[in-house]
Amino acid sequence: MNMVRLDKQKFSNFILELSAEYTVFAPGKVGGKTEFVPIRSEDEIDFKTLVTDMSPKGIFFPSSEVLYEYDKQGIRVPEKEIGKPIAVWGMRGCDSRSLLMLNKVFGSAIQMPEDEKFQDPYWKEKYDSSLIFGSACNTPLSTCFCNWFGGGPHSREGMDVFVVDAGDSFLMEPVTGKGSNFLRELTCFADSTEKDEAVAKKLASDAESSMAAPMEVTDLGERLNDLFEEAVWEEISAKCINCGACTFSCPTCHCYDIQDEGKGSRGKRIRVWDSCMFPIFTMEASGHNPRALSSQRVRQRVMHKYSYFPEKYGEFLCTGCGRCVTACPVNLDIREVLKTINAYNKQGITNG
Amino acid sequence: MNTTNELRKNIKSLIAEKKVDLFLGWEKGSLPLAATPLFVTAEDQADKAIFDVTCGNNLSIYFTKDKKQFEGRKVGIAVKGCDARSVVLNILEKQIKRENVVIVGLPCNGVLDRKKVLAKTDGREVLELIDNGDTVIVKGNGFDLQLNREEVLSSSCLACIYPDAQEYDFFIGEARGEVPNEGRLKEIEEFQTLSSLERWEQTRAEYEKCIRCYACRNVCPSCYCNVCFVDQNDPRWIGGTSEYTDTLIFHVIRNLHVAGRCVECGACQRACPMDINLLMLNRKVAMEVKDRFGDIAGLDINGKPAMSDFKEDEKQKFIMG
Amino acid sequence: MGNYCIPQQMKVERIGTEDPTRTLRTYDLSFVNDSDREAFKYLPGQFCELSIPGKGESPFGIASSPTEEGFLRFTVNRTGSVTNEIHYLRNGDTIGMRGPLGNWYPVDDLKGMNVLIVGGGFAFTTLRSLLIYLMDAREDYRDITVIYGARNPDLFIYKDEIALWKQRDDIRMHLTIDKPVDGWNEKTGFVPTVVEEVAPDPENTMAIVCGPPVMIKYTLPVLTKLGFSDERIYTSLERRMKCGIGKCGRCNIGSKYICIDGPVFSMAELKNIPETV
């Protein structure tokens, strides 16, 4: 199936049709911030924001999620509140890619493919049935660095349908079978013209060329392994205050804690986002903490994203969305950190 | 006179004369709206230092963040009025010794709240900032916006009475003196006129946004417990979810823990990635402390913090009547 | 599909006390549901998460051997809220359990080999499992040497069994305590020193080490010095495992997750992992 065209006047119809089958999430404003929220109509969508303040990971991996409830009678996994599957409108290429990465951890049981106990039922229930409408970035931000890691402003990875905002219309191109099946059933589309496709192409090349040149990352993992014991980590982490703003805003950070909440014999077991930046993350009952120092924790976060995850799963655990860059209260810019690593040599001299 | 140039000169001579081993200042960050902390240990690094409307970080956090780093070292620190109060509080609370700190006071005209700027640009990215004093110009792709300073200053600055360091070894530039800021409590007064239900709804809506990243706690110079109560798990005092029942307790207890110790620098509110109005409760508590105990946190190096002092004539309903 | 978060229900069958201060207790558990029992297959070195509603979960090495039927054994050191709550359990009470998790000691590779077991303190749990497993097919293995250290005589676990093992002529048992005390007739000194003293010839010998981090840290170089190759030394690591299936990230070191890639690692593997000991 080729690209189709949806005139913006028909967009509210499209959202209605989509809502009939799916619970639709889209970028919206909550207080002064932007995040992905459930929407019912076009008016609730924030079309202006390019990168939302909070990443969409929370749609599939909520910041707190009840694993089960317990009481004297036993254990019950709560029924899903929303009966319909999830559709997401307006997901940028960096974010849709992040879902593929998270799916490697939660979904596909890569550790032991034959053993379904290594799959996460809470993630799969939401993600496997979802429909992702991606959104091309025509004007990338100065904090965007998706092009460092093989992404791009018009990347289609992780999307079911790729959408380009072409001014008075949305041009939609199915990426997966699921995407084309959905589009085929709708009536509000017109076939795209050669002109439409030329517009999409032009927007893509303009967006790509507007981005700063990427840093070379091919041997980043090896460099990091090499520098593990070096003093560079103290230099890098000096100003870090070890809050979790970076990990919580990150679309790919997925570490969590499991906690119980309850009184007497009734309660809930909950998983909540956690952060490797917190000293308590690795604190053992004995009081021993294998990562007691701030520099060790900063190193862990960087190593996990750019060395350990690539070694285990074959790709960097970073999509270059730039959220951690803007969220950091002390402006510890991950791009600067990686540049420092790239320029560092073992004599202890930082070049450039 | 250019404050930044004077500051650089000052840092250079402090390092050259070995009066400090390390100087904490700010340098230009990777984003136009935020400077980033600078650790100067050699003279040539001093030229990176800046002081302007983007220098929001309260650098005194580094005294308590990693105490070992400062053991046996003399440290210089650039301070705004509020930062100086944090340094004084750290000294009064015996976290650092006065003789080991060289305080360089700067005349502060307030710092930016990035989120207020972005609200003005309607979410469009700011690529350049020009500080013209009464106005601030922000530029981005296809826009060029002149904003009144008051529109984009941190709420803490709009309510600030003491923009100058009250305790310092050097003061650069011209002190502004006390600013009356009569409207500083307006927000609290308005809040107090609401019905209890309205107050609850407003508070709940605010703290519902919290994602428990603890950026507010970690940028706070008065929050330095070895193990924060939220991190204790035996016993666990509060749940770890981002439901408002948990987040509200976290924030209220933190408010009380910094009662009489909060210098109202606003670092918490500027750091919050979820744009929670954290300052209002802090300010309310500071107001209560002033009313009851006559104390303003960190203002007087010879004073005693309200919560670590006791006077016989203090109002004590249930003890002294 | 299955849900790894849901614990199986276990019943407390027997509680033993290991030390005079009663901070170390041993629990024998049985399965409440027959189907859970039938599905539960494990090998020495694996661990389970024990689960107390309202308090949470903690990981414990399995101290029983799969050759012992009818119960699963765990020894619980009272240090935190979960272990505290476990210590309140009485016979007949129920407790949640998830497992078996992680990998196991290389029991197949031990066949036809001499085995050196080095343990410290209350980390002897999975080593007990291994020792019983080996003894239940004693003819498959050659010499078995055990070096077990504790701070003082009270802190050895499984004292009754140790006494029995000492009487056997097919195991060499060496016990050691940190500092001499009256009435102690065994060895005195730290585990690494005793290893250097009494370890068997590395020829055809596999060493299995499990104990507190500091013991592991100083024992591994001694084994290397004695001539054990990296492929012949195995150790078991511990971190604050939570999910137990390589997702929550707490036990991540290097590209490994201790809960699924470990807890048992060969020295050869450890050399490529940072932050281990």
mmCIF file with all atom_site columns, N, CA and C in Angstrom, chain B residues 213-243:
data_model
loop_
_atom_site.group_PDB
_atom_site.id
_atom_site.type_symbol
_atom_site.label_atom_id
_atom_site.label_alt_id
_atom_site.label_comp_id
_atom_site.label_asym_id
_atom_site.label_entity_id
_atom_site.label_seq_id
_atom_site.pdbx_PDB_ins_code
_atom_site.Cartn_x
_atom_site.Cartn_y
_atom_site.Cartn_z
_atom_site.occupancy
_atom_site.B_iso_or_equiv
_atom_site.pdbx_formal_charge
_atom_site.auth_seq_id
_atom_site.auth_comp_id
_atom_site.auth_asym_id
_atom_site.auth_atom_id
_atom_site.pdbx_PDB_model_num
ATOM 1  N N  . CYS B 1 213 ? 11.265 12.132 40.820 1.00 0.00 ? 213 CYS B N  1
ATOM 2  C CA . CYS B 1 213 ? 12.651 12.101 40.333 1.00 0.00 ? 213 CYS B CA 1
ATOM 3  C C  . CYS B 1 213 ? 13.591 12.685 41.369 1.00 0.00 ? 213 CYS B C  1
ATOM 4  N N  . TYR B 1 214 ? 13.029 13.387 42.355 1.00 0.00 ? 214 TYR B N  1
ATOM 5  C CA . TYR B 1 214 ? 13.787 13.977 43.453 1.00 0.00 ? 214 TYR B CA 1
ATOM 6  C C  . TYR B 1 214 ? 14.774 15.055 43.020 1.00 0.00 ? 214 TYR B C  1
ATOM 7  N N  . ALA B 1 215 ? 14.549 15.626 41.835 1.00 0.00 ? 215 ALA B N  1
ATOM 8  C CA . ALA B 1 215 ? 15.411 16.737 41.409 1.00 0.00 ? 215 ALA B CA 1
ATOM 9  C C  . ALA B 1 215 ? 15.291 17.883 42.420 1.00 0.00 ? 215 ALA B C  1
ATOM 10 N N  . CYS B 1 216 ? 14.077 18.130 42.931 1.00 0.00 ? 216 CYS B N  1
ATOM 11 C CA . CYS B 1 216 ? 13.866 19.219 43.897 1.00 0.00 ? 216 CYS B CA 1
ATOM 12 C C  . CYS B 1 216 ? 14.721 19.002 45.136 1.00 0.00 ? 216 CYS B C  1
ATOM 13 N N  . ARG B 1 217 ? 14.714 17.788 45.641 1.00 0.00 ? 217 ARG B N  1
ATOM 14 C CA . ARG B 1 217 ? 15.480 17.471 46.837 1.00 0.00 ? 217 ARG B CA 1
ATOM 15 C C  . ARG B 1 217 ? 16.983 17.566 46.558 1.00 0.00 ? 217 ARG B C  1
ATOM 16 N N  . ASN B 1 218 ? 17.386 17.043 45.414 1.00 0.00 ? 218 ASN B N  1
ATOM 17 C CA . ASN B 1 218 ? 18.819 16.972 45.148 1.00 0.00 ? 218 ASN B CA 1
ATOM 18 C C  . ASN B 1 218 ? 19.456 18.310 44.788 1.00 0.00 ? 218 ASN B C  1
ATOM 19 N N  . VAL B 1 219 ? 18.652 19.265 44.289 1.00 0.00 ? 219 VAL B N  1
ATOM 20 C CA . VAL B 1 219 ? 19.236 20.591 44.038 1.00 0.00 ? 219 VAL B CA 1
ATOM 21 C C  . VAL B 1 219 ? 19.115 21.481 45.272 1.00 0.00 ? 219 VAL B C  1
ATOM 22 N N  . CYS B 1 220 ? 18.438 20.996 46.289 1.00 0.00 ? 220 CYS B N  1
ATOM 23 C CA . CYS B 1 220 ? 18.193 21.841 47.466 1.00 0.00 ? 220 CYS B CA 1
ATOM 24 C C  . CYS B 1 220 ? 19.410 21.821 48.386 1.00 0.00 ? 220 CYS B C  1
ATOM 25 N N  . PRO B 1 221 ? 19.994 22.991 48.652 1.00 0.00 ? 221 PRO B N  1
ATOM 26 C CA . PRO B 1 221 ? 21.173 23.019 49.516 1.00 0.00 ? 221 PRO B CA 1
ATOM 27 C C  . PRO B 1 221 ? 20.842 22.678 50.970 1.00 0.00 ? 221 PRO B C  1
ATOM 28 N N  . SER B 1 222 ? 19.572 22.732 51.328 1.00 0.00 ? 222 SER B N  1
ATOM 29 C CA . SER B 1 222 ? 19.207 22.410 52.707 1.00 0.00 ? 222 SER B CA 1
ATOM 30 C C  . SER B 1 222 ? 18.827 20.942 52.866 1.00 0.00 ? 222 SER B C  1
ATOM 31 N N  . CYS B 1 223 ? 18.744 20.209 51.756 1.00 0.00 ? 223 CYS B N  1
ATOM 32 C CA . CYS B 1 223 ? 18.396 18.785 51.810 1.00 0.00 ? 223 CYS B CA 1
ATOM 33 C C  . CYS B 1 223 ? 19.669 17.966 51.705 1.00 0.00 ? 223 CYS B C  1
ATOM 34 N N  . TYR B 1 224 ? 20.214 17.582 52.835 1.00 0.00 ? 224 TYR B N  1
ATOM 35 C CA . TYR B 1 224 ? 21.451 16.804 52.717 1.00 0.00 ? 224 TYR B CA 1
ATOM 36 C C  . TYR B 1 224 ? 21.516 15.642 53.704 1.00 0.00 ? 224 TYR B C  1
ATOM 37 N N  . CYS B 1 225 ? 20.376 15.153 54.170 1.00 0.00 ? 225 CYS B N  1
ATOM 38 C CA . CYS B 1 225 ? 20.395 13.991 55.065 1.00 0.00 ? 225 CYS B CA 1
ATOM 39 C C  . CYS B 1 225 ? 21.180 12.859 54.397 1.00 0.00 ? 225 CYS B C  1
ATOM 40 N N  . ASN B 1 226 ? 21.939 12.120 55.185 1.00 0.00 ? 226 ASN B N  1
ATOM 41 C CA . ASN B 1 226 ? 22.698 11.004 54.626 1.00 0.00 ? 226 ASN B CA 1
ATOM 42 C C  . ASN B 1 226 ? 21.773 10.017 53.949 1.00 0.00 ? 226 ASN B C  1
ATOM 43 N N  . VAL B 1 227 ? 20.691 9.675  54.625 1.00 0.00 ? 227 VAL B N  1
ATOM 44 C CA . VAL B 1 227 ? 19.661 8.861  53.991 1.00 0.00 ? 227 VAL B CA 1
ATOM 45 C C  . VAL B 1 227 ? 18.343 9.615  54.146 1.00 0.00 ? 227 VAL B C  1
ATOM 46 N N  . CYS B 1 228 ? 17.800 10.048 53.044 1.00 0.00 ? 228 CYS B N  1
ATOM 47 C CA . CYS B 1 228 ? 16.533 10.786 53.050 1.00 0.00 ? 228 CYS B CA 1
ATOM 48 C C  . CYS B 1 228 ? 15.411 9.859  53.533 1.00 0.00 ? 228 CYS B C  1
ATOM 49 N N  . PHE B 1 229 ? 14.411 10.427 54.193 1.00 0.00 ? 229 PHE B N  1
ATOM 50 C CA . PHE B 1 229 ? 13.328 9.576  54.718 1.00 0.00 ? 229 PHE B CA 1
ATOM 51 C C  . PHE B 1 229 ? 12.612 8.798  53.622 1.00 0.00 ? 229 PHE B C  1
ATOM 52 N N  . VAL B 1 230 ? 12.575 9.339  52.397 1.00 0.00 ? 230 VAL B N  1
ATOM 53 C CA . VAL B 1 230 ? 11.892 8.585  51.336 1.00 0.00 ? 230 VAL B CA 1
ATOM 54 C C  . VAL B 1 230 ? 12.691 7.358  50.910 1.00 0.00 ? 230 VAL B C  1
ATOM 55 N N  . ASP B 1 231 ? 13.996 7.363  51.215 1.00 0.00 ? 231 ASP B N  1
ATOM 56 C CA . ASP B 1 231 ? 14.838 6.244  50.804 1.00 0.00 ? 231 ASP B CA 1
ATOM 57 C C  . ASP B 1 231 ? 14.950 5.161  51.873 1.00 0.00 ? 231 ASP B C  1
ATOM 58 N N  . GLN B 1 232 ? 14.443 5.464  53.062 1.00 0.00 ? 232 GLN B N  1
ATOM 59 C CA . GLN B 1 232 ? 14.539 4.459  54.119 1.00 0.00 ? 232 GLN B CA 1
ATOM 60 C C  . GLN B 1 232 ? 13.502 3.380  53.850 1.00 0.00 ? 232 GLN B C  1
ATOM 61 N N  . ASN B 1 233 ? 13.941 2.124  53.907 1.00 0.00 ? 233 ASN B N  1
ATOM 62 C CA . ASN B 1 233 ? 12.945 1.087  53.647 1.00 0.00 ? 233 ASN B CA 1
ATOM 63 C C  . ASN B 1 233 ? 12.749 0.154  54.824 1.00 0.00 ? 233 ASN B C  1
ATOM 64 N N  . ASP B 1 234 ? 13.358 0.473  55.934 1.00 0.00 ? 234 ASP B N  1
ATOM 65 C CA . ASP B 1 234 ? 13.125 -0.369 57.097 1.00 0.00 ? 234 ASP B CA 1
ATOM 66 C C  . ASP B 1 234 ? 13.118 0.472  58.358 1.00 0.00 ? 234 ASP B C  1
ATOM 67 N N  . PRO B 1 235 ? 12.020 1.014  58.784 1.00 0.00 ? 235 PRO B N  1
ATOM 68 C CA . PRO B 1 235 ? 10.712 0.890  58.143 1.00 0.00 ? 235 PRO B CA 1
ATOM 69 C C  . PRO B 1 235 ? 10.581 1.844  56.952 1.00 0.00 ? 235 PRO B C  1
ATOM 70 N N  . ARG B 1 236 ? 9.675  1.517  56.055 1.00 0.00 ? 236 ARG B N  1
ATOM 71 C CA . ARG B 1 236 ? 9.390  2.404  54.946 1.00 0.00 ? 236 ARG B CA 1
ATOM 72 C C  . ARG B 1 236 ? 8.349  3.421  55.420 1.00 0.00 ? 236 ARG B C  1
ATOM 73 N N  . TRP B 1 237 ? 8.706  4.701  55.320 1.00 0.00 ? 237 TRP B N  1
ATOM 74 C CA . TRP B 1 237 ? 7.808  5.734  55.828 1.00 0.00 ? 237 TRP B CA 1
ATOM 75 C C  . TRP B 1 237 ? 6.727  6.090  54.821 1.00 0.00 ? 237 TRP B C  1
ATOM 76 N N  . ILE B 1 238 ? 7.089  6.082  53.538 1.00 0.00 ? 238 ILE B N  1
ATOM 77 C CA . ILE B 1 238 ? 6.071  6.437  52.546 1.00 0.00 ? 238 ILE B CA 1
ATOM 78 C C  . ILE B 1 238 ? 6.211  5.541  51.320 1.00 0.00 ? 238 ILE B C  1
ATOM 79 N N  . GLY B 1 239 ? 5.098  5.380  50.614 1.00 0.00 ? 239 GLY B N  1
ATOM 80 C CA . GLY B 1 239 ? 5.085  4.530  49.422 1.00 0.00 ? 239 GLY B CA 1
ATOM 81 C C  . GLY B 1 239 ? 5.862  5.178  48.279 1.00 0.00 ? 239 GLY B C  1
ATOM 82 N N  . GLY B 1 240 ? 6.208  4.382  47.299 1.00 0.00 ? 240 GLY B N  1
ATOM 83 C CA . GLY B 1 240 ? 7.083  4.863  46.239 1.00 0.00 ? 240 GLY B CA 1
ATOM 84 C C  . GLY B 1 240 ? 6.379  5.227  44.944 1.00 0.00 ? 240 GLY B C  1
ATOM 85 N N  . THR B 1 241 ? 5.063  5.272  44.949 1.00 0.00 ? 241 THR B N  1
ATOM 86 C CA . THR B 1 241 ? 4.370  5.509  43.686 1.00 0.00 ? 241 THR B CA 1
ATOM 87 C C  . THR B 1 241 ? 4.320  6.999  43.356 1.00 0.00 ? 241 THR B C  1
ATOM 88 N N  . SER B 1 242 ? 3.848  7.319  42.166 1.00 0.00 ? 242 SER B N  1
ATOM 89 C CA . SER B 1 242 ? 3.663  8.721  41.830 1.00 0.00 ? 242 SER B CA 1
ATOM 90 C C  . SER B 1 242 ? 2.195  9.113  41.944 1.00 0.00 ? 242 SER B C  1
ATOM 91 N N  . GLU B 1 243 ? 1.453  8.388  42.778 1.00 0.00 ? 243 GLU B N  1
ATOM 92 C CA . GLU B 1 243 ? 0.087  8.797  43.123 1.00 0.00 ? 243 GLU B CA 1
ATOM 93 C C  . GLU B 1 243 ? 0.197  9.982  44.080 1.00 0.00 ? 243 GLU B C  1
#
